[in-house]
C-alpha cells in the first residue's frame, strides 16, 4: 500500500486523518533522504576508489613499460623476445584502458552524483512550503 494523497481541503480542516497522512509523508521523505545521502556517500567513495584504481593501474603500466628483459648469453631467444613484447603490449593496453576510463567513466559518475545532491534538500523545502501553505489557509480562531 502506498501513501495516501494529501488533499488540500483536508489541510484546511486540519483533521486527525490529515495529520496522520502528513506524518506518513514526512517519514517517507526522511527515509528517502537518508537513503539518498547514503547513496551520495557511496557514489563519492566509488569515484575516489575508481581514481585510486586508475592511478595504480597507470603506475603499474608505466613500470611494465620501463621493464627491460635481460637476455642470457650472446643473443635474445624467441621466447625472451616474445615475453618482452607481451609485457610491452600489456603495458600499452593498460595505458589505453585507463585513458578511456578517465574520458568516459569518471566524468559520467561525477555528473550523476552531482545530480543527486539536490535531493537531500527537498524535505526541508517541502516542510517550509507546507508550513507556509498551512499558515496561509489556517482558520482564524
mmCIF file of N, CA and C in Angstrom:
data_model
loop_
_atom_site.group_PDB
_atom_site.id
_atom_site.type_symbol
_atom_site.label_atom_id
_atom_site.label_comp_id
_atom_site.label_asym_id
_atom_site.label_seq_id
_atom_site.Cartn_x
_atom_site.Cartn_y
_atom_site.Cartn_z
ATOM 1 N N UNK A 1 0.840 -1.181 0.000
ATOM 2 C CA UNK A 1 0.000 0.000 0.000
ATOM 3 C C UNK A 1 0.882 1.239 0.000
ATOM 4 N N UNK A 2 0.574 2.191 -0.876
ATOM 5 C CA UNK A 2 1.336 3.428 -0.966
ATOM 6 C C UNK A 2 0.843 4.461 0.023
ATOM 7 N N UNK A 3 1.404 5.617 -0.080
ATOM 8 C CA UNK A 3 0.987 6.729 0.775
ATOM 9 C C UNK A 3 -0.370 7.257 0.321
ATOM 10 N N UNK A 4 -1.178 7.658 1.277
ATOM 11 C CA UNK A 4 -2.467 8.263 0.970
ATOM 12 C C UNK A 4 -2.224 9.691 0.473
ATOM 13 N N UNK A 5 -2.986 10.141 -0.498
ATOM 14 C CA UNK A 5 -2.777 11.503 -1.007
ATOM 15 C C UNK A 5 -3.143 12.546 0.037
ATOM 16 N N UNK A 6 -2.480 13.672 -0.062
ATOM 17 C CA UNK A 6 -2.798 14.807 0.812
ATOM 18 C C UNK A 6 -3.745 15.723 0.052
ATOM 19 N N UNK A 7 -4.931 15.889 0.566
ATOM 20 C CA UNK A 7 -5.953 16.719 -0.081
ATOM 21 C C UNK A 7 -5.922 18.126 0.502
ATOM 22 N N UNK A 8 -6.027 19.101 -0.360
ATOM 23 C CA UNK A 8 -5.997 20.487 0.092
ATOM 24 C C UNK A 8 -7.149 20.785 1.050
ATOM 25 N N UNK A 9 -8.319 20.237 0.768
ATOM 26 C CA UNK A 9 -9.475 20.502 1.650
ATOM 27 C C UNK A 9 -9.234 19.938 3.050
ATOM 28 N N UNK A 10 -8.549 18.798 3.144
ATOM 29 C CA UNK A 10 -8.211 18.239 4.454
ATOM 30 C C UNK A 10 -7.225 19.134 5.190
ATOM 31 N N UNK A 11 -6.361 19.776 4.445
ATOM 32 C CA UNK A 11 -5.390 20.691 5.041
ATOM 33 C C UNK A 11 -6.124 21.846 5.718
ATOM 34 N N UNK A 12 -7.140 22.352 5.069
ATOM 35 C CA UNK A 12 -7.889 23.479 5.608
ATOM 36 C C UNK A 12 -8.639 23.085 6.886
ATOM 37 N N UNK A 13 -9.229 21.887 6.877
ATOM 38 C CA UNK A 13 -9.971 21.412 8.036
ATOM 39 C C UNK A 13 -9.025 20.959 9.140
ATOM 40 N N UNK A 14 -7.858 20.496 8.757
ATOM 41 C CA UNK A 14 -6.816 20.006 9.663
ATOM 42 C C UNK A 14 -7.330 18.856 10.530
ATOM 43 N N UNK A 15 -7.850 17.865 9.855
ATOM 44 C CA UNK A 15 -8.401 16.698 10.547
ATOM 45 C C UNK A 15 -7.274 15.790 11.065
ATOM 46 N N UNK A 16 -7.580 14.921 12.043
ATOM 47 C CA UNK A 16 -6.570 13.974 12.543
ATOM 48 C C UNK A 16 -6.072 13.024 11.442
ATOM 49 N N UNK A 17 -6.961 12.667 10.528
ATOM 50 C CA UNK A 17 -6.549 11.790 9.422
ATOM 51 C C UNK A 17 -5.533 12.492 8.531
ATOM 52 N N UNK A 18 -5.750 13.791 8.320
ATOM 53 C CA UNK A 18 -4.800 14.562 7.513
ATOM 54 C C UNK A 18 -3.441 14.610 8.203
ATOM 55 N N UNK A 19 -3.434 14.884 9.494
ATOM 56 C CA UNK A 19 -2.184 14.932 10.258
ATOM 57 C C UNK A 19 -1.456 13.582 10.187
ATOM 58 N N UNK A 20 -2.211 12.494 10.278
ATOM 59 C CA UNK A 20 -1.621 11.151 10.215
ATOM 60 C C UNK A 20 -0.988 10.910 8.839
ATOM 61 N N UNK A 21 -1.716 11.286 7.789
ATOM 62 C CA UNK A 21 -1.167 11.116 6.428
ATOM 63 C C UNK A 21 0.044 12.016 6.226
ATOM 64 N N UNK A 22 -0.010 13.213 6.769
ATOM 65 C CA UNK A 22 1.111 14.139 6.665
ATOM 66 C C UNK A 22 2.350 13.558 7.345
ATOM 67 N N UNK A 23 2.182 12.978 8.529
ATOM 68 C CA UNK A 23 3.308 12.342 9.231
ATOM 69 C C UNK A 23 3.877 11.183 8.416
ATOM 70 N N UNK A 24 2.998 10.423 7.769
ATOM 71 C CA UNK A 24 3.461 9.314 6.924
ATOM 72 C C UNK A 24 4.291 9.836 5.748
ATOM 73 N N UNK A 25 3.837 10.939 5.145
ATOM 74 C CA UNK A 25 4.598 11.547 4.041
ATOM 75 C C UNK A 25 5.949 12.059 4.538
ATOM 76 N N UNK A 26 5.949 12.709 5.677
ATOM 77 C CA UNK A 26 7.201 13.232 6.232
ATOM 78 C C UNK A 26 8.164 12.101 6.566
ATOM 79 N N UNK A 27 7.646 11.001 7.141
ATOM 80 C CA UNK A 27 8.503 9.853 7.460
ATOM 81 C C UNK A 27 9.095 9.259 6.189
ATOM 82 N N UNK A 28 8.292 9.163 5.142
ATOM 83 C CA UNK A 28 8.792 8.638 3.868
ATOM 84 C C UNK A 28 9.852 9.555 3.273
ATOM 85 N N UNK A 29 9.641 10.854 3.383
ATOM 86 C CA UNK A 29 10.654 11.809 2.904
ATOM 87 C C UNK A 29 11.964 11.650 3.670
ATOM 88 N N UNK A 30 11.870 11.493 4.973
ATOM 89 C CA UNK A 30 13.078 11.311 5.787
ATOM 90 C C UNK A 30 13.810 10.022 5.404
ATOM 91 N N UNK A 31 13.051 8.955 5.225
ATOM 92 C CA UNK A 31 13.644 7.673 4.834
ATOM 93 C C UNK A 31 14.336 7.793 3.475
ATOM 94 N N UNK A 32 13.669 8.435 2.539
ATOM 95 C CA UNK A 32 14.241 8.635 1.206
ATOM 96 C C UNK A 32 15.469 9.524 1.287
ATOM 97 N N UNK A 33 15.386 10.557 2.112
ATOM 98 C CA UNK A 33 16.512 11.473 2.279
ATOM 99 C C UNK A 33 17.740 10.736 2.825
ATOM 100 N N UNK A 34 17.542 9.895 3.825
ATOM 101 C CA UNK A 34 18.656 9.129 4.389
ATOM 102 C C UNK A 34 19.248 8.194 3.351
ATOM 103 N N UNK A 35 18.383 7.548 2.566
ATOM 104 C CA UNK A 35 18.851 6.642 1.518
ATOM 105 C C UNK A 35 19.689 7.398 0.488
ATOM 106 N N UNK A 36 19.218 8.557 0.070
ATOM 107 C CA UNK A 36 19.950 9.326 -0.946
ATOM 108 C C UNK A 36 21.274 9.832 -0.398
ATOM 109 N N UNK A 37 21.290 10.254 0.876
ATOM 110 C CA UNK A 37 22.560 10.681 1.481
ATOM 111 C C UNK A 37 23.564 9.531 1.496
ATOM 112 N N UNK A 38 23.100 8.329 1.837
ATOM 113 C CA UNK A 38 23.980 7.149 1.839
ATOM 114 C C UNK A 38 24.432 6.832 0.414
ATOM 115 N N UNK A 39 23.525 6.967 -0.521
ATOM 116 C CA UNK A 39 23.851 6.737 -1.926
ATOM 117 C C UNK A 39 24.905 7.737 -2.404
ATOM 118 N N UNK A 40 24.761 8.990 -2.023
ATOM 119 C CA UNK A 40 25.757 10.009 -2.369
ATOM 120 C C UNK A 40 27.119 9.670 -1.771
ATOM 121 N N UNK A 41 27.112 9.285 -0.509
ATOM 122 C CA UNK A 41 28.365 8.920 0.158
ATOM 123 C C UNK A 41 29.034 7.749 -0.563
ATOM 124 N N UNK A 42 28.251 6.714 -0.887
ATOM 125 C CA UNK A 42 28.791 5.552 -1.591
ATOM 126 C C UNK A 42 29.277 5.917 -2.995
ATOM 127 N N UNK A 43 28.528 6.787 -3.669
ATOM 128 C CA UNK A 43 28.927 7.212 -5.013
ATOM 129 C C UNK A 43 30.235 7.987 -5.000
ATOM 130 N N UNK A 44 30.381 8.872 -4.028
ATOM 131 C CA UNK A 44 31.630 9.629 -3.917
ATOM 132 C C UNK A 44 32.792 8.707 -3.572
ATOM 133 N N UNK A 45 32.534 7.706 -2.728
ATOM 134 C CA UNK A 45 33.571 6.715 -2.412
ATOM 135 C C UNK A 45 33.939 5.912 -3.662
ATOM 136 N N UNK A 46 32.940 5.616 -4.497
ATOM 137 C CA UNK A 46 33.199 4.896 -5.741
ATOM 138 C C UNK A 46 34.081 5.714 -6.672
ATOM 139 N N UNK A 47 33.798 6.998 -6.790
ATOM 140 C CA UNK A 47 34.626 7.867 -7.636
ATOM 141 C C UNK A 47 36.058 7.897 -7.114
ATOM 142 N N UNK A 48 36.212 8.031 -5.811
ATOM 143 C CA UNK A 48 37.547 8.051 -5.204
ATOM 144 C C UNK A 48 38.269 6.725 -5.445
ATOM 145 N N UNK A 49 37.572 5.610 -5.237
ATOM 146 C CA UNK A 49 38.177 4.292 -5.456
ATOM 147 C C UNK A 49 38.538 4.091 -6.925
ATOM 148 N N UNK A 50 37.687 4.577 -7.823
ATOM 149 C CA UNK A 50 37.965 4.456 -9.256
ATOM 150 C C UNK A 50 39.207 5.250 -9.621
ATOM 151 N N UNK A 51 39.331 6.453 -9.066
ATOM 152 C CA UNK A 51 40.530 7.261 -9.320
ATOM 153 C C UNK A 51 41.772 6.559 -8.781
ATOM 154 N N UNK A 52 41.665 6.000 -7.581
ATOM 155 C CA UNK A 52 42.792 5.300 -6.978
ATOM 156 C C UNK A 52 43.192 4.090 -7.814
ATOM 157 N N UNK A 53 42.204 3.320 -8.258
ATOM 158 C CA UNK A 53 42.474 2.167 -9.113
ATOM 159 C C UNK A 53 43.138 2.606 -10.411
ATOM 160 N N UNK A 54 42.627 3.657 -11.007
ATOM 161 C CA UNK A 54 43.170 4.166 -12.263
ATOM 162 C C UNK A 54 44.629 4.597 -12.094
ATOM 163 N N UNK A 55 44.892 5.318 -11.012
ATOM 164 C CA UNK A 55 46.272 5.756 -10.753
ATOM 165 C C UNK A 55 47.202 4.569 -10.533
ATOM 166 N N UNK A 56 46.730 3.557 -9.796
ATOM 167 C CA UNK A 56 47.549 2.366 -9.551
ATOM 168 C C UNK A 56 47.810 1.609 -10.851
ATOM 169 N N UNK A 57 46.790 1.499 -11.706
ATOM 170 C CA UNK A 57 46.990 0.799 -12.965
ATOM 171 C C UNK A 57 47.894 1.584 -13.903
ATOM 172 N N UNK A 58 47.795 2.901 -13.880
ATOM 173 C CA UNK A 58 48.694 3.719 -14.704
ATOM 174 C C UNK A 58 50.141 3.567 -14.225
ATOM 175 N N UNK A 59 50.333 3.550 -12.920
ATOM 176 C CA UNK A 59 51.681 3.366 -12.371
ATOM 177 C C UNK A 59 52.216 1.984 -12.736
ATOM 178 N N UNK A 60 51.354 0.974 -12.637
ATOM 179 C CA UNK A 60 51.742 -0.385 -12.997
ATOM 180 C C UNK A 60 52.099 -0.460 -14.479
ATOM 181 N N UNK A 61 51.296 0.186 -15.331
ATOM 182 C CA UNK A 61 51.570 0.206 -16.775
ATOM 183 C C UNK A 61 52.900 0.901 -17.058
ATOM 184 N N UNK A 62 53.166 1.984 -16.337
ATOM 185 C CA UNK A 62 54.437 2.689 -16.512
ATOM 186 C C UNK A 62 55.614 1.798 -16.104
ATOM 187 N N UNK A 63 55.446 1.093 -14.981
ATOM 188 C CA UNK A 63 56.506 0.181 -14.531
ATOM 189 C C UNK A 63 56.732 -0.936 -15.541
ATOM 190 N N UNK A 64 55.638 -1.494 -16.047
ATOM 191 C CA UNK A 64 55.771 -2.544 -17.060
ATOM 192 C C UNK A 64 56.447 -2.018 -18.320
ATOM 193 N N UNK A 65 56.063 -0.817 -18.739
ATOM 194 C CA UNK A 65 56.642 -0.220 -19.947
ATOM 195 C C UNK A 65 58.127 0.042 -19.801
ATOM 196 N N UNK A 66 58.584 0.314 -18.593
ATOM 197 C CA UNK A 66 60.005 0.580 -18.348
ATOM 198 C C UNK A 66 60.821 -0.679 -18.117
ATOM 199 N N UNK A 67 60.130 -1.817 -18.054
ATOM 200 C CA UNK A 67 60.827 -3.076 -17.796
ATOM 201 C C UNK A 67 61.547 -3.546 -19.051
ATOM 202 N N UNK A 68 62.774 -3.940 -18.873
ATOM 203 C CA UNK A 68 63.557 -4.457 -19.992
ATOM 204 C C UNK A 68 64.049 -5.846 -19.603
ATOM 205 N N UNK A 69 63.728 -6.802 -20.433
ATOM 206 C CA UNK A 69 64.092 -8.186 -20.174
ATOM 207 C C UNK A 69 65.553 -8.409 -20.565
ATOM 208 N N UNK A 70 66.383 -8.754 -19.609
ATOM 209 C CA UNK A 70 67.795 -9.040 -19.890
ATOM 210 C C UNK A 70 67.915 -10.463 -20.399
ATOM 211 N N UNK A 71 68.540 -10.586 -21.541
ATOM 212 C CA UNK A 71 68.683 -11.926 -22.102
ATOM 213 C C UNK A 71 69.978 -12.580 -21.629
ATOM 214 N N UNK A 72 69.993 -13.889 -21.701
ATOM 215 C CA UNK A 72 71.136 -14.676 -21.260
ATOM 216 C C UNK A 72 71.945 -15.073 -22.490
ATOM 217 N N UNK A 73 73.201 -14.903 -22.374
ATOM 218 C CA UNK A 73 74.069 -15.300 -23.491
ATOM 219 C C UNK A 73 74.303 -14.149 -24.455
ATOM 220 N N UNK A 74 74.682 -14.539 -25.695
ATOM 221 C CA UNK A 74 75.044 -13.541 -26.701
ATOM 222 C C UNK A 74 73.839 -12.962 -27.447
ATOM 223 N N UNK A 75 72.743 -13.702 -27.521
ATOM 224 C CA UNK A 75 71.595 -13.249 -28.299
ATOM 225 C C UNK A 75 70.292 -13.513 -27.540
ATOM 226 N N UNK A 76 69.306 -12.719 -27.881
ATOM 227 C CA UNK A 76 67.988 -12.865 -27.270
ATOM 228 C C UNK A 76 67.244 -14.012 -27.967
ATOM 229 N N UNK A 77 66.647 -14.879 -27.176
ATOM 230 C CA UNK A 77 65.910 -16.006 -27.753
ATOM 231 C C UNK A 77 64.518 -15.546 -28.181
ATOM 232 N N UNK A 78 63.862 -16.384 -28.962
ATOM 233 C CA UNK A 78 62.496 -16.071 -29.396
ATOM 234 C C UNK A 78 61.557 -15.971 -28.208
ATOM 235 N N UNK A 79 61.729 -16.843 -27.221
ATOM 236 C CA UNK A 79 60.889 -16.800 -26.020
ATOM 237 C C UNK A 79 61.085 -15.498 -25.251
ATOM 238 N N UNK A 80 62.319 -15.096 -25.090
ATOM 239 C CA UNK A 80 62.606 -13.852 -24.369
ATOM 240 C C UNK A 80 62.024 -12.649 -25.118
ATOM 241 N N UNK A 81 62.160 -12.644 -26.424
ATOM 242 C CA UNK A 81 61.608 -11.571 -27.256
ATOM 243 C C UNK A 81 60.070 -11.560 -27.141
ATOM 244 N N UNK A 82 59.474 -12.735 -27.165
ATOM 245 C CA UNK A 82 58.020 -12.853 -27.061
ATOM 246 C C UNK A 82 57.522 -12.357 -25.700
ATOM 247 N N UNK A 83 58.233 -12.719 -24.648
ATOM 248 C CA UNK A 83 57.852 -12.263 -23.298
ATOM 249 C C UNK A 83 57.973 -10.749 -23.209
ATOM 250 N N UNK A 84 59.066 -10.191 -23.732
ATOM 251 C CA UNK A 84 59.284 -8.750 -23.697
ATOM 252 C C UNK A 84 58.186 -8.015 -24.479
ATOM 253 N N UNK A 85 57.846 -8.520 -25.646
ATOM 254 C CA UNK A 85 56.790 -7.900 -26.449
ATOM 255 C C UNK A 85 55.435 -7.990 -25.749
ATOM 256 N N UNK A 86 55.169 -9.128 -25.121
ATOM 257 C CA UNK A 86 53.901 -9.300 -24.400
ATOM 258 C C UNK A 86 53.783 -8.315 -23.249
ATOM 259 N N UNK A 87 54.864 -8.126 -22.534
ATOM 260 C CA UNK A 87 54.860 -7.169 -21.416
ATOM 261 C C UNK A 87 54.608 -5.759 -21.935
ATOM 262 N N UNK A 88 55.251 -5.391 -23.016
ATOM 263 C CA UNK A 88 55.074 -4.052 -23.591
ATOM 264 C C UNK A 88 53.643 -3.856 -24.114
ATOM 265 N N UNK A 89 53.090 -4.892 -24.735
ATOM 266 C CA UNK A 89 51.711 -4.815 -25.227
ATOM 267 C C UNK A 89 50.723 -4.678 -24.064
ATOM 268 N N UNK A 90 50.972 -5.427 -23.002
ATOM 269 C CA UNK A 90 50.092 -5.353 -21.836
ATOM 270 C C UNK A 90 50.166 -3.956 -21.210
ATOM 271 N N UNK A 91 51.362 -3.379 -21.138
ATOM 272 C CA UNK A 91 51.531 -2.024 -20.601
ATOM 273 C C UNK A 91 50.765 -1.019 -21.460
ATOM 274 N N UNK A 92 50.865 -1.157 -22.772
ATOM 275 C CA UNK A 92 50.143 -0.253 -23.677
ATOM 276 C C UNK A 92 48.633 -0.423 -23.522
ATOM 277 N N UNK A 93 48.195 -1.668 -23.376
ATOM 278 C CA UNK A 93 46.767 -1.935 -23.164
ATOM 279 C C UNK A 93 46.271 -1.260 -21.885
ATOM 280 N N UNK A 94 47.023 -1.386 -20.802
ATOM 281 C CA UNK A 94 46.615 -0.768 -19.532
ATOM 282 C C UNK A 94 46.559 0.757 -19.648
ATOM 283 N N UNK A 95 47.537 1.347 -20.334
ATOM 284 C CA UNK A 95 47.524 2.809 -20.517
ATOM 285 C C UNK A 95 46.277 3.236 -21.295
ATOM 286 N N UNK A 96 45.972 2.521 -22.361
ATOM 287 C CA UNK A 96 44.790 2.836 -23.166
ATOM 288 C C UNK A 96 43.514 2.657 -22.359
ATOM 289 N N UNK A 97 43.454 1.584 -21.605
ATOM 290 C CA UNK A 97 42.291 1.313 -20.765
ATOM 291 C C UNK A 97 42.049 2.454 -19.783
ATOM 292 N N UNK A 98 43.090 2.903 -19.140
ATOM 293 C CA UNK A 98 42.941 3.972 -18.153
ATOM 294 C C UNK A 98 42.612 5.307 -18.803
ATOM 295 N N UNK A 99 43.153 5.557 -19.984
ATOM 296 C CA UNK A 99 42.794 6.787 -20.699
ATOM 297 C C UNK A 99 41.299 6.782 -21.024
ATOM 298 N N UNK A 100 40.808 5.643 -21.479
ATOM 299 C CA UNK A 100 39.391 5.526 -21.820
ATOM 300 C C UNK A 100 38.513 5.648 -20.565
ATOM 301 N N UNK A 101 38.958 5.054 -19.486
ATOM 302 C CA UNK A 101 38.189 5.147 -18.233
ATOM 303 C C UNK A 101 38.067 6.603 -17.802
ATOM 304 N N UNK A 102 39.158 7.329 -17.889
ATOM 305 C CA UNK A 102 39.136 8.737 -17.488
ATOM 306 C C UNK A 102 38.222 9.552 -18.393
ATOM 307 N N UNK A 103 38.234 9.246 -19.685
ATOM 308 C CA UNK A 103 37.397 10.014 -20.615
ATOM 309 C C UNK A 103 35.920 9.687 -20.470
ATOM 310 N N UNK A 104 35.599 8.432 -20.171
ATOM 311 C CA UNK A 104 34.199 8.019 -20.173
ATOM 312 C C UNK A 104 33.572 7.930 -18.799
ATOM 313 N N UNK A 105 34.188 7.207 -17.910
ATOM 314 C CA UNK A 105 33.523 6.836 -16.674
ATOM 315 C C UNK A 105 33.536 7.925 -15.607
ATOM 316 N N UNK A 106 34.680 8.497 -15.320
ATOM 317 C CA UNK A 106 34.758 9.446 -14.205
ATOM 318 C C UNK A 106 33.882 10.676 -14.401
ATOM 319 N N UNK A 107 33.910 11.334 -15.567
ATOM 320 C CA UNK A 107 33.009 12.495 -15.714
ATOM 321 C C UNK A 107 31.537 12.094 -15.599
ATOM 322 N N UNK A 108 31.183 10.951 -16.141
ATOM 323 C CA UNK A 108 29.798 10.479 -16.082
ATOM 324 C C UNK A 108 29.368 10.234 -14.634
ATOM 325 N N UNK A 109 30.233 9.588 -13.851
ATOM 326 C CA UNK A 109 29.909 9.337 -12.442
ATOM 327 C C UNK A 109 29.735 10.650 -11.685
ATOM 328 N N UNK A 110 30.632 11.591 -11.919
ATOM 329 C CA UNK A 110 30.549 12.871 -11.216
ATOM 330 C C UNK A 110 29.260 13.609 -11.551
ATOM 331 N N UNK A 111 28.844 13.552 -12.817
ATOM 332 C CA UNK A 111 27.607 14.218 -13.226
ATOM 333 C C UNK A 111 26.411 13.588 -12.532
ATOM 334 N N UNK A 112 26.371 12.266 -12.520
ATOM 335 C CA UNK A 112 25.230 11.576 -11.908
ATOM 336 C C UNK A 112 25.190 11.806 -10.403
ATOM 337 N N UNK A 113 26.335 11.805 -9.756
ATOM 338 C CA UNK A 113 26.368 12.027 -8.310
ATOM 339 C C UNK A 113 25.994 13.465 -7.984
ATOM 340 N N UNK A 114 26.468 14.434 -8.781
ATOM 341 C CA UNK A 114 26.111 15.823 -8.500
ATOM 342 C C UNK A 114 24.621 16.056 -8.711
ATOM 343 N N UNK A 115 24.000 15.301 -9.627
ATOM 344 C CA UNK A 115 22.556 15.428 -9.824
ATOM 345 C C UNK A 115 21.788 14.960 -8.585
ATOM 346 N N UNK A 116 22.339 13.990 -7.864
ATOM 347 C CA UNK A 116 21.681 13.501 -6.653
ATOM 348 C C UNK A 116 21.822 14.473 -5.485
ATOM 349 N N UNK A 117 22.750 15.405 -5.572
ATOM 350 C CA UNK A 117 22.983 16.351 -4.485
ATOM 351 C C UNK A 117 21.758 17.209 -4.160
ATOM 352 N N UNK A 118 20.851 17.392 -5.102
ATOM 353 C CA UNK A 118 19.684 18.243 -4.836
ATOM 354 C C UNK A 118 18.661 17.550 -3.944
ATOM 355 N N UNK A 119 18.613 16.223 -3.950
ATOM 356 C CA UNK A 119 17.567 15.505 -3.231
ATOM 357 C C UNK A 119 17.594 15.680 -1.713
ATOM 358 N N UNK A 120 18.745 15.681 -1.043
ATOM 359 C CA UNK A 120 18.702 15.855 0.413
ATOM 360 C C UNK A 120 18.091 17.189 0.851
ATOM 361 N N UNK A 121 18.034 18.166 -0.035
ATOM 362 C CA UNK A 121 17.478 19.474 0.312
ATOM 363 C C UNK A 121 15.961 19.504 0.177
ATOM 364 N N UNK A 122 15.396 18.518 -0.510
ATOM 365 C CA UNK A 122 13.959 18.536 -0.773
ATOM 366 C C UNK A 122 13.079 18.463 0.472
ATOM 367 N N UNK A 123 13.379 17.618 1.478
ATOM 368 C CA UNK A 123 12.481 17.582 2.649
ATOM 369 C C UNK A 123 12.345 18.932 3.349
ATOM 370 N N UNK A 124 13.464 19.675 3.461
ATOM 371 C CA UNK A 124 13.390 20.985 4.096
ATOM 372 C C UNK A 124 12.542 21.934 3.255
ATOM 373 N N UNK A 125 12.728 21.869 1.933
ATOM 374 C CA UNK A 125 11.934 22.727 1.054
ATOM 375 C C UNK A 125 10.450 22.359 1.135
ATOM 376 N N UNK A 126 10.174 21.065 1.182
ATOM 377 C CA UNK A 126 8.788 20.602 1.280
ATOM 378 C C UNK A 126 8.174 21.069 2.597
ATOM 379 N N UNK A 127 8.902 20.908 3.689
ATOM 380 C CA UNK A 127 8.375 21.318 5.002
ATOM 381 C C UNK A 127 8.104 22.812 5.044
ATOM 382 N N UNK A 128 9.037 23.599 4.515
ATOM 383 C CA UNK A 128 8.855 25.048 4.517
ATOM 384 C C UNK A 128 7.655 25.442 3.660
ATOM 385 N N UNK A 129 7.534 24.822 2.493
ATOM 386 C CA UNK A 129 6.425 25.128 1.606
ATOM 387 C C UNK A 129 5.098 24.748 2.257
ATOM 388 N N UNK A 130 5.078 23.574 2.890
ATOM 389 C CA UNK A 130 3.845 23.103 3.505
ATOM 390 C C UNK A 130 3.482 23.955 4.711
ATOM 391 N N UNK A 131 4.475 24.365 5.496
ATOM 392 C CA UNK A 131 4.211 25.234 6.647
ATOM 393 C C UNK A 131 3.627 26.563 6.192
ATOM 394 N N UNK A 132 4.188 27.115 5.130
ATOM 395 C CA UNK A 132 3.671 28.365 4.595
ATOM 396 C C UNK A 132 2.231 28.199 4.105
ATOM 397 N N UNK A 133 1.978 27.060 3.478
ATOM 398 C CA UNK A 133 0.642 26.794 2.972
ATOM 399 C C UNK A 133 -0.347 26.663 4.137
ATOM 400 N N UNK A 134 0.061 25.977 5.202
ATOM 401 C CA UNK A 134 -0.818 25.812 6.374
ATOM 402 C C UNK A 134 -1.091 27.157 7.020
ATOM 403 N N UNK A 135 -0.061 27.994 7.125
ATOM 404 C CA UNK A 135 -0.248 29.306 7.763
ATOM 405 C C UNK A 135 -1.199 30.188 6.957
ATOM 406 N N UNK A 136 -1.118 30.073 5.645
ATOM 407 C CA UNK A 136 -1.942 30.941 4.820
ATOM 408 C C UNK A 136 -3.402 30.503 4.763
ATOM 409 N N UNK A 137 -3.698 29.227 5.069
ATOM 410 C CA UNK A 137 -5.078 28.756 4.991
ATOM 411 C C UNK A 137 -5.669 28.425 6.353
ATOM 412 N N UNK A 138 -4.899 28.566 7.407
ATOM 413 C CA UNK A 138 -5.400 28.203 8.731
ATOM 414 C C UNK A 138 -6.544 29.123 9.128
ATOM 415 N N UNK A 139 -7.628 28.534 9.624
ATOM 416 C CA UNK A 139 -8.762 29.368 10.029
ATOM 417 C C UNK A 139 -8.410 30.212 11.236
ATOM 418 N N UNK A 140 -8.918 31.413 11.261
ATOM 419 C CA UNK A 140 -8.639 32.279 12.403
ATOM 420 C C UNK A 140 -9.525 31.860 13.555
ATOM 421 N N UNK A 141 -8.984 31.909 14.746
ATOM 422 C CA UNK A 141 -9.740 31.455 15.936
ATOM 423 C C UNK A 141 -9.980 32.586 16.875
#
